[in-house]
Coordinates of C-alpha atoms in Angstrom, one line a residue:
Chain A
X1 CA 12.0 60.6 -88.1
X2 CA 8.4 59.6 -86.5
X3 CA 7.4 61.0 -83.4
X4 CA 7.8 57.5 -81.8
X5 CA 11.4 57.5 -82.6
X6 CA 12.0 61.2 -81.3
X7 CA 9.6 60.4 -78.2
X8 CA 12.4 57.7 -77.9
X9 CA 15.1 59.7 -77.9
X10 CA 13.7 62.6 -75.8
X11 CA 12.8 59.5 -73.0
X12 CA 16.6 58.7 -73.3
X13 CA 17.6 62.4 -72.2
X14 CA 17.8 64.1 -75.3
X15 CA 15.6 66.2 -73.7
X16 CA 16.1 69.4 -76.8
X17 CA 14.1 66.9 -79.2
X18 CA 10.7 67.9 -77.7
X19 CA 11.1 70.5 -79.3
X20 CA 10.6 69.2 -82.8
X21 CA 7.4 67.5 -81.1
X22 CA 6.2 71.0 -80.1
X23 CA 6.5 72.2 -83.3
X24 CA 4.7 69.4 -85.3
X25 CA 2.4 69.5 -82.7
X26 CA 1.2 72.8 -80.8
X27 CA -0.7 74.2 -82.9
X28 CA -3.3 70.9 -83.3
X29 CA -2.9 70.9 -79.5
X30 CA -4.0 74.5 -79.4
X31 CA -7.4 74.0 -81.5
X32 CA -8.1 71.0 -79.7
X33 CA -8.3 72.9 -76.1
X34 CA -9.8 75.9 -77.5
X35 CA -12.9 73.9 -79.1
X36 CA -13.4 72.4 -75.5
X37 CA -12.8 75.5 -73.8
X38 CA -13.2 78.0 -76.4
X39 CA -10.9 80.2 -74.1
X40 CA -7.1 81.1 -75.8
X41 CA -5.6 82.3 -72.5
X42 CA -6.6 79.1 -71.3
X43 CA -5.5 76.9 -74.2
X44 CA -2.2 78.3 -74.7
X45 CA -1.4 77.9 -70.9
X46 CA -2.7 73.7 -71.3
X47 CA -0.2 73.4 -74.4
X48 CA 2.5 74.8 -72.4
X49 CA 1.2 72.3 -69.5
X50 CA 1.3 69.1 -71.6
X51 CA 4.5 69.4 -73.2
X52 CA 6.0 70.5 -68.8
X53 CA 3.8 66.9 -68.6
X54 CA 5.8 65.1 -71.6
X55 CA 8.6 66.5 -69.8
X56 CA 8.1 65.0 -66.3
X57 CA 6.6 61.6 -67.4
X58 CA 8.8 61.1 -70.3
X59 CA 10.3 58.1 -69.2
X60 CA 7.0 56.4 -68.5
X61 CA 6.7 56.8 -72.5
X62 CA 6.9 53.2 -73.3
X63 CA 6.0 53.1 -77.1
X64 CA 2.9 51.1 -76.9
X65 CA 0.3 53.5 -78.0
X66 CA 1.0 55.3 -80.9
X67 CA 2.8 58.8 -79.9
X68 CA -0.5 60.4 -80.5
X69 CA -3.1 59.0 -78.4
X70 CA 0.0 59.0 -75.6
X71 CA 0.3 62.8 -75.7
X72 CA -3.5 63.2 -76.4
X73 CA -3.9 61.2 -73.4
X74 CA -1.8 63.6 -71.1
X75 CA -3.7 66.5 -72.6
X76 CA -7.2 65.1 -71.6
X77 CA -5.6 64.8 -68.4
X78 CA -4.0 68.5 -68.6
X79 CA -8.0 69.4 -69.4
X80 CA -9.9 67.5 -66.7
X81 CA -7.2 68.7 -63.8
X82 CA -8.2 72.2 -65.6
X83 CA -11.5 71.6 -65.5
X84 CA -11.6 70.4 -61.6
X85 CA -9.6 73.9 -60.7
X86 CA -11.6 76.1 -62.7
X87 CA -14.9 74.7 -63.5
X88 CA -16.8 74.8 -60.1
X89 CA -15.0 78.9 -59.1
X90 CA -16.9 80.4 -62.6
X91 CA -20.7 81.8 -62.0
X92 CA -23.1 80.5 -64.8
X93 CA -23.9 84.0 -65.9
X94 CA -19.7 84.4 -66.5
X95 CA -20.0 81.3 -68.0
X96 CA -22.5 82.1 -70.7
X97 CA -21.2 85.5 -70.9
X98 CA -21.6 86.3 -74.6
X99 CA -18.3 87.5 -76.5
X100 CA -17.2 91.2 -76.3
X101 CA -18.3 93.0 -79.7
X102 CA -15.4 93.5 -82.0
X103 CA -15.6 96.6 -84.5
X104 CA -17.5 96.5 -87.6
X105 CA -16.8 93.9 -90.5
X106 CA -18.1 93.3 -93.7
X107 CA -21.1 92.0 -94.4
X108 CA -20.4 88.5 -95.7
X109 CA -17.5 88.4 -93.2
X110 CA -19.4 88.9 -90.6
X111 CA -22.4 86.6 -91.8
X112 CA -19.3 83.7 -91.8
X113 CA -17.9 85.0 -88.4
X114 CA -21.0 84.7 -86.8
X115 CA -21.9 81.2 -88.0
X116 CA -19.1 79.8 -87.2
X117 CA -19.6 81.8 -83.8
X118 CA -23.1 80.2 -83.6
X119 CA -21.2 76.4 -84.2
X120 CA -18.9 77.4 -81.6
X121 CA -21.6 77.9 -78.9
X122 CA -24.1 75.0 -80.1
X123 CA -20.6 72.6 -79.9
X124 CA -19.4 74.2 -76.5
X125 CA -23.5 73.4 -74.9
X126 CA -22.2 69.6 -75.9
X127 CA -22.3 67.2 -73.1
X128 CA -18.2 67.2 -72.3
X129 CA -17.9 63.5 -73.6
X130 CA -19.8 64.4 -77.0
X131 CA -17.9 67.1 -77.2
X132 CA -14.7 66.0 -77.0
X133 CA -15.1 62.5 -79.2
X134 CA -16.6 65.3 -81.8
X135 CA -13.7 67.5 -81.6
X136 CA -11.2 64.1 -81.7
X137 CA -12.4 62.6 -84.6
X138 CA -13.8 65.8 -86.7
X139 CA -10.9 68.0 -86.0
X140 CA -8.1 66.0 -85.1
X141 CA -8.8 63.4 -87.7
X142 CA -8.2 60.7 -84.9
X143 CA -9.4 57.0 -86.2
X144 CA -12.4 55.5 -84.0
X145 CA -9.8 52.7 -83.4
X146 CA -7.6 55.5 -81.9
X147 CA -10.0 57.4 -79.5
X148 CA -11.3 54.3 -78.3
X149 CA -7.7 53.6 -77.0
X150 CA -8.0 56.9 -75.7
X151 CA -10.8 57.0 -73.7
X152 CA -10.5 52.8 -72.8
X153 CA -13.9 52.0 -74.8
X154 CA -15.2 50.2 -77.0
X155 CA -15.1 51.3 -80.8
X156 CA -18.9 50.3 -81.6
X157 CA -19.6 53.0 -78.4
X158 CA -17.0 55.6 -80.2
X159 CA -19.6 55.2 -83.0
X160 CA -22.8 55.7 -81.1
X161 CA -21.1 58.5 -79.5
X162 CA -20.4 60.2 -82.8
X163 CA -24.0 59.6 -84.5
X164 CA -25.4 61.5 -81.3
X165 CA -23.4 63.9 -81.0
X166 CA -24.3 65.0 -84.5
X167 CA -27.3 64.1 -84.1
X168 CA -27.6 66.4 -80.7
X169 CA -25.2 69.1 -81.9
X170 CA -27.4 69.5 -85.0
X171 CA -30.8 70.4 -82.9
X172 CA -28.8 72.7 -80.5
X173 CA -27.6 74.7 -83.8
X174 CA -31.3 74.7 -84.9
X175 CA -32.2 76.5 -81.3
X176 CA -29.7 78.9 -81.2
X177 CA -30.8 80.0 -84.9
X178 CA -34.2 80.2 -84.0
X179 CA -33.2 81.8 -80.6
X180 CA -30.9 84.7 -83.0
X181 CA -33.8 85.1 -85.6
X182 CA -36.1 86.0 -82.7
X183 CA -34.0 88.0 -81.0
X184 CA -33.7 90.2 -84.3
Chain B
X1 CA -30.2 46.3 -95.2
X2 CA -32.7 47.2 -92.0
X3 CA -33.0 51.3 -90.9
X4 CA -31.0 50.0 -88.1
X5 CA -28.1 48.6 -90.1
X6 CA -28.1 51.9 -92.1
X7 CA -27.7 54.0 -89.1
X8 CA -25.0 52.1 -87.9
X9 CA -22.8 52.7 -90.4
X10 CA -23.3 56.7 -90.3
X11 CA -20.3 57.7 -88.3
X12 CA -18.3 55.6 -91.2
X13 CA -19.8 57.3 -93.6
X14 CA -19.2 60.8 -92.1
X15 CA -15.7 60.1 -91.8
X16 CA -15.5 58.4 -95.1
X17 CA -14.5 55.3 -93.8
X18 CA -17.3 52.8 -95.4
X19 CA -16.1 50.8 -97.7
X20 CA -17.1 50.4 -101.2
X21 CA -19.5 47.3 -100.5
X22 CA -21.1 48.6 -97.3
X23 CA -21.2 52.2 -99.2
X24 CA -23.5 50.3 -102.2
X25 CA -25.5 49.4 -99.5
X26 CA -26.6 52.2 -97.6
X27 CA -26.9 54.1 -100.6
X28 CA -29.6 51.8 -101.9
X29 CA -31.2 52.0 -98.7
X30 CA -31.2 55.7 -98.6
X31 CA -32.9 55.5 -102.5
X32 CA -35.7 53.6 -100.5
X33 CA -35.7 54.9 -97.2
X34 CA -37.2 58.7 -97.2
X35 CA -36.6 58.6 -93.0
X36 CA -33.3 57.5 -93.0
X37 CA -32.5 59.7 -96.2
X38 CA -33.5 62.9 -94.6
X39 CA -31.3 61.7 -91.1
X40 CA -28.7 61.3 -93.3
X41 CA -28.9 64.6 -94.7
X42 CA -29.4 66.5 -91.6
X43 CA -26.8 64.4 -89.9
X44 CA -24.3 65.1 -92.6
X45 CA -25.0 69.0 -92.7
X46 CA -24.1 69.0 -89.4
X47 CA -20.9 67.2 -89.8
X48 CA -20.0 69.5 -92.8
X49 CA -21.2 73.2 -90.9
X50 CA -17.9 72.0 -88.5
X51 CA -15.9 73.0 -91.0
X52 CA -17.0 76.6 -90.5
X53 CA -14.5 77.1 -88.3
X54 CA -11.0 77.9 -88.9
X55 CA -8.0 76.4 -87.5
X56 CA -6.7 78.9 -85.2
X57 CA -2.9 80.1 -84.1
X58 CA -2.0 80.9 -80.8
X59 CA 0.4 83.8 -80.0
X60 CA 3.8 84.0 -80.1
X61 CA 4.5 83.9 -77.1
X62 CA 3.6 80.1 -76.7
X63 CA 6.5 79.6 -78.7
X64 CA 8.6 81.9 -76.4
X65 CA 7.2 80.4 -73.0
X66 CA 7.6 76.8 -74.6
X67 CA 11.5 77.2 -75.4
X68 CA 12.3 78.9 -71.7
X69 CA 11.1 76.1 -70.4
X70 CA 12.6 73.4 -72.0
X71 CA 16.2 75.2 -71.6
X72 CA 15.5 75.5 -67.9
X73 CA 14.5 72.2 -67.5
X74 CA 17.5 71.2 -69.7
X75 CA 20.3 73.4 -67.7
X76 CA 18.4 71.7 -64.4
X77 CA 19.4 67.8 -66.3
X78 CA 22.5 69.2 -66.9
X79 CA 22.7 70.4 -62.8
X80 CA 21.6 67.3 -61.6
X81 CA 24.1 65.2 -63.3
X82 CA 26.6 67.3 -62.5
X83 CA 25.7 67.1 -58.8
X84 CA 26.0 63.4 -59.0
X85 CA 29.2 63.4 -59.9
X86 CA 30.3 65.8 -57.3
X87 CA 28.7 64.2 -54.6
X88 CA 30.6 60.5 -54.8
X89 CA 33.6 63.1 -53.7
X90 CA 31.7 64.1 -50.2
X91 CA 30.2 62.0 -47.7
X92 CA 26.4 63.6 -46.9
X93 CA 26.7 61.7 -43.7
X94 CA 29.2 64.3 -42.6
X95 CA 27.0 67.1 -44.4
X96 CA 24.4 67.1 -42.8
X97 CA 25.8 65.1 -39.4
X98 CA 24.0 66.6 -35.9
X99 CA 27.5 67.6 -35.1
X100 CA 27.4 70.5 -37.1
X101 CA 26.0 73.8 -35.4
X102 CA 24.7 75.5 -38.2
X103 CA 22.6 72.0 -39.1
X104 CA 20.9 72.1 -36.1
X105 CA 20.2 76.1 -36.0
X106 CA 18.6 75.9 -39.5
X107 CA 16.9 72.9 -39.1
X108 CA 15.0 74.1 -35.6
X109 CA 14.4 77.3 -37.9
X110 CA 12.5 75.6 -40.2
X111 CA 10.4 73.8 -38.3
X112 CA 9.0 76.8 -36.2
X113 CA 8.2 77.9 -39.8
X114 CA 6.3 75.0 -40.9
X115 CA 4.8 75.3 -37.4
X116 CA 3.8 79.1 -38.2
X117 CA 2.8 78.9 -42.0
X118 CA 0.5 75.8 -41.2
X119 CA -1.3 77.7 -38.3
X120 CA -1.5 80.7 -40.6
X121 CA -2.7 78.6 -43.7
X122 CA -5.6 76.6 -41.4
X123 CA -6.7 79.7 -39.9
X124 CA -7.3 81.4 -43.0
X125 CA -8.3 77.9 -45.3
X126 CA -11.5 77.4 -43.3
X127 CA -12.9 80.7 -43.3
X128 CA -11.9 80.5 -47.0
X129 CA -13.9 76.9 -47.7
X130 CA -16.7 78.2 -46.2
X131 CA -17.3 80.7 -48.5
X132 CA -16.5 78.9 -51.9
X133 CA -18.5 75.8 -51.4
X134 CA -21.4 78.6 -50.4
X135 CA -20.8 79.9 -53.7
X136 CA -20.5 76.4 -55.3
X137 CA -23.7 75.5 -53.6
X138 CA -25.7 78.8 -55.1
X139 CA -24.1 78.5 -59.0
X140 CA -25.6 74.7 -58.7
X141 CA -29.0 76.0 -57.3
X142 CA -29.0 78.4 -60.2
X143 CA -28.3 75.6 -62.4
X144 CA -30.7 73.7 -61.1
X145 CA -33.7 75.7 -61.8
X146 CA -32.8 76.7 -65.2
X147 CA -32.0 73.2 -65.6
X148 CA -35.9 72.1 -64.4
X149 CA -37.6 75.1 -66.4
X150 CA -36.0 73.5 -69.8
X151 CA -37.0 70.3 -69.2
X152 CA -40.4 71.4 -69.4
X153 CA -40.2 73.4 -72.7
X154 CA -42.0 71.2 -75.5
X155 CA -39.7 72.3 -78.0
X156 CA -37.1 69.0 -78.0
X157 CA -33.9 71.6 -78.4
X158 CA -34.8 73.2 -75.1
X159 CA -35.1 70.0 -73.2
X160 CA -31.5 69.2 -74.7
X161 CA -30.3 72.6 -73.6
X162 CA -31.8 71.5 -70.0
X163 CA -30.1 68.1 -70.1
X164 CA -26.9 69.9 -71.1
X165 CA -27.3 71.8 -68.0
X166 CA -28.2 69.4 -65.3
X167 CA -24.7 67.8 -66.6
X168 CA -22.9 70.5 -64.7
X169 CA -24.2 70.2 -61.8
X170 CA -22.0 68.2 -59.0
X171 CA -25.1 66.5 -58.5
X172 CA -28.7 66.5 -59.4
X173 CA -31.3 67.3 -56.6
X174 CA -34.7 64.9 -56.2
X175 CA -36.3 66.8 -58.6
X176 CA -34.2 67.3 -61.3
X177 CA -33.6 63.2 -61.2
X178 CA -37.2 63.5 -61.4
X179 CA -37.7 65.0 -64.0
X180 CA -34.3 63.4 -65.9
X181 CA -36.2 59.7 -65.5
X182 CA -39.4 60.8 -67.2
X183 CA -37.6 62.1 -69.8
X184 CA -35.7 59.1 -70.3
X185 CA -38.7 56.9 -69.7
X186 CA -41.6 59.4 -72.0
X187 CA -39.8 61.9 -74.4
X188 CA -41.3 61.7 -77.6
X189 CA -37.4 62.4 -79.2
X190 CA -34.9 59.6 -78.5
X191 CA -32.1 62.3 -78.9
X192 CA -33.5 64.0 -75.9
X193 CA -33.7 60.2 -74.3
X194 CA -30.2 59.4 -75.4
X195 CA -28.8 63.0 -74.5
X196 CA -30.3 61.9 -70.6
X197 CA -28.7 58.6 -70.6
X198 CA -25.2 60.4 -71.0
X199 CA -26.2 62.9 -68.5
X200 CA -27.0 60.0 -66.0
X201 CA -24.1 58.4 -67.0
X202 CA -21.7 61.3 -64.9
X203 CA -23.9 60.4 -61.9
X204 CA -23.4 56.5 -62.4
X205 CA -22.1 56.3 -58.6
X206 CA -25.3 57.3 -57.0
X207 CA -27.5 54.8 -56.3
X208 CA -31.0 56.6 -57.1
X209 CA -29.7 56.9 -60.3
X210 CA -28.2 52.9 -61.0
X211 CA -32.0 51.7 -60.1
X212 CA -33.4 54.0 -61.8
X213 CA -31.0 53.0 -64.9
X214 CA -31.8 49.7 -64.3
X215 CA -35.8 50.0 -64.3
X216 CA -36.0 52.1 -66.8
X217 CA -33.9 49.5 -69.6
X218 CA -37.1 47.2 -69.2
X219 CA -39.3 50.0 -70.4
X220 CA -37.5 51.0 -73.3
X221 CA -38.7 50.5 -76.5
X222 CA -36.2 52.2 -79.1
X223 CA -33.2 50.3 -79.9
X224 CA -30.9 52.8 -79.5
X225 CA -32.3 54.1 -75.8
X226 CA -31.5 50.2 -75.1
X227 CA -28.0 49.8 -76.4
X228 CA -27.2 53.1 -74.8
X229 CA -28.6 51.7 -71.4
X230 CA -27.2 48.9 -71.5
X231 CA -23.4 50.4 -72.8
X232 CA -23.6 52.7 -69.5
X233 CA -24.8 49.8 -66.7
X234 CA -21.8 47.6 -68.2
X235 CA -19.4 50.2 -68.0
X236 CA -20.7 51.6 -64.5
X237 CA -20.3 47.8 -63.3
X238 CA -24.2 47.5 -62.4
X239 CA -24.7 44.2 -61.1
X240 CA -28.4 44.7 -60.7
X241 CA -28.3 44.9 -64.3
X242 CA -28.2 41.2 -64.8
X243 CA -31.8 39.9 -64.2
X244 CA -33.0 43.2 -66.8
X245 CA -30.5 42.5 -69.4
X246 CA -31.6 38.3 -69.2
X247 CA -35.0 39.5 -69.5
X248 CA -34.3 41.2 -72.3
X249 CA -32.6 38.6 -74.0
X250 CA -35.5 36.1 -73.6
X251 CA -38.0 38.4 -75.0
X252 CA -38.8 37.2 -78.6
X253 CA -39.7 40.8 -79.9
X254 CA -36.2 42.5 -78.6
X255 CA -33.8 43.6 -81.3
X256 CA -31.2 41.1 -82.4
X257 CA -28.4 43.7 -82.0
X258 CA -30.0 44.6 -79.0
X259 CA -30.1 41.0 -77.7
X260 CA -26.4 40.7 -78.6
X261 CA -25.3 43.6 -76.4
X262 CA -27.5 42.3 -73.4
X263 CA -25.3 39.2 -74.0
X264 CA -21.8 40.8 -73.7
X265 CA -23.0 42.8 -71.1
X266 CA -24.2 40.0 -68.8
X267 CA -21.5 38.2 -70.0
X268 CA -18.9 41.6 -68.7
X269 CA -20.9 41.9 -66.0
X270 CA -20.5 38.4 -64.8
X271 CA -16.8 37.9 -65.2

């Protein structure tokens, strides 16, 4: 069954079908928030928010977009109400706190935690809008065609989007290198 | 194929999306081009180091919070219906009719209690406001000035990390805005110019920032500053924008995908 046909059915008050959409579903949901939030707490409890969402608007679901950019379109919402709550109460020092230190790993492990520690941080400095489009299309596989839908733009600005947010994610990367090579 | 042609087709080619003609293409571009080669490259690193990081799994109890609620909201379906049915067997007229004494006791009961919470709640809300948007207004001065001291750095990666800041802010004091339009206007890196047209972009409303927008397309000389500019004044419904844009389409030495864009955007912008 596709998720437009169970969407369907859970609009129709077969309410216990979401959760075959949870389970296809939550854990892509999960990465997506935690890339733009890089916070689990606060991922998990924006999962459990979009699928109360799905629940509450279901019978708005009309079928038009693809089931995808319809739930992904809830969850941008589920972020920016987030965002609005949250964003303006957290100091800046809080919000460049550096991870707590973890015990000992080893060495290669540790050399492959920290890069991809180091991407985490050059992707979360991102302009929101970069980031997001970056996270839609390199980690949710989402077509240009799609995340134009979802964000109501044109695809040829989907594209310029993506070219500088490489571009502009690739020289953030650089500094922080630098920055950690000095700092050692 | 022109550099601009090639660069166009990069996020395609990331993705994997080119097809085999356009592919051909770029690739003998890239043989003859050693700039757009090495943009490639870099760009394309970039893309790739992504995929440093793992695909992560939330806890269990996701799982556990997820399936409580759906039963509750299920058993409260299941409620609802039921209470429609029961209800075409008794008038709510009579229910909740004036006539009955315990109607009218709990009903005066809760209005003193609306009438006491909401005296409670204003006297303690204001007090309350005061203090967070003090707080909201020191973490944006904070931002602010690390903000400015990046701009200033002459390393192009700290001037990005100081865009990336003066993004956060609710909204950018004189001299940030300042210092944000001679960036756009003089920076040496069109990333760094393109990274301030986004940030400008969250302050569209203003209207400092529309002129400024506006002035600044005509003094643009990169193609990709221009398309960016002109991308955010259509979207952000600018109609100052339209005597820039028409002199940018009359000028002879303008880009013609540049000169296309102007178009639809006068032609948006006019509709």
């Amino acid at each position: 069954m596709t998720d437009h046909q169970i969407m369907s059915d859970v609009r129709n008050g077969y309410v216990e079908k979401l959760a075959i959409l949870f389970e296809r579903h939550y854990v892509s949901l999960f990465n997506y928030f935690l890339r733009l939030t890089g916070n689990r707490e606060v991922s998990e409890d924006l999962v459990q928010d979009v699928f109360t969402r799905i629940l509450k608007y279901r019978a708005t679901y009309q079928g038009e977009d693809r089931y995808i950019v319809w739930m992904f379109k809830i969850a941008r919402n589920a972020h920016i109400d987030a965002l609005r709550r949250r964003k303006e109460a957290l100091p800046l020092d809080e919000q460049l706190a550096e991870p707590a230190d973890a015990e000992p790993l080893p060495e290669d492990r540790l050399e492959r935690e920290q890069d991809s520690a180091l991407v985490s941080k050059a992707l979360g400095l991102l302009p929101p809008r970069k980031q997001e489009i970056l996270v839609l299309s390199r980690f949710q596989h989402m077509k240009y065609r799609e995340i134009a839908e979802l964000l109501d733009c044109p695809v040829g600005t989907v594209k310029a989007m993506i070219h500088r947010a490489v571009a502009e994610l690739g020289e953030i990367y650089a500094a922080l290198t630098r920055e950690k090579c000095h700092d050692m | 194929m022109t550099c601009d042609d090639a660069r166009a087709h990069l996020p395609d080619f990331l993705t994997g999306e080119l097809s085999a003609k356009a592919k051909s293409s770029v690739d003998a571009h890239l043989a003859a081009c050693g700039a757009c080669a090495e943009e490639f490259h870099k760009v394309s690193e970039t893309w790739m180091k992504l995929g440093v990081l793992p695909v992560e799994q939330p806890s269990a109890a996701l799982r556990d919070r997820f399936y409580t609620m759906l039963e509750a909201y299920k058993e409260g379906l299941d409620a609802r219906t039921a209470d429609r049915k029961a209800e075409k067997a008794f008038s709510i007229r009579e229910f909740f009719s004036w006539k009955r004494p315990a109607f009218r006791f709990a009903a005066a009961a809760a209005l003193l209690f609306v009438g006491l919470a909401g005296g409670l709640f204003v006297g303690r809300s204001g007090a309350f406001n005061e203090k967070f948007a003090r707080l909201e207004r020191q973490v944006d001065d904070m931002r602010q000035t690390t903000a400015l001291s990046l701009l200033r750095q002459p390393s192009s990666s700290e001037r990005l990390l100081g865009v990336s800041y003066s993004e956060q802010m609710r909204a950018p004091g004189e001299q940030t805005l300042t210092a944000l339009f001679r960036i756009l206007d003089t920076d040496p890196s069109v990333n760094v110019r393109l990274a301030v047209v986004d940030a400008l972009f969250l302050f569209a409303k203003d209207n400092r920032v529309k002129d400024g927008l506006v002035a600044s397309l005509g003094r643009q000389e990169s193609p990709l500053v221009q398309v960016a500019l002109i991308d955010l004044l259509t979207e952000a419904r600018e109609q100052k924008a339209v005597d820039a844009l028409k002199a940018l389409i009359a000028d002879d030495k303008i880009h013609p995908d540049v000169r296309e864009k102007a178009k639809q955007g006068v032609k948006n912008l006019t509709s």
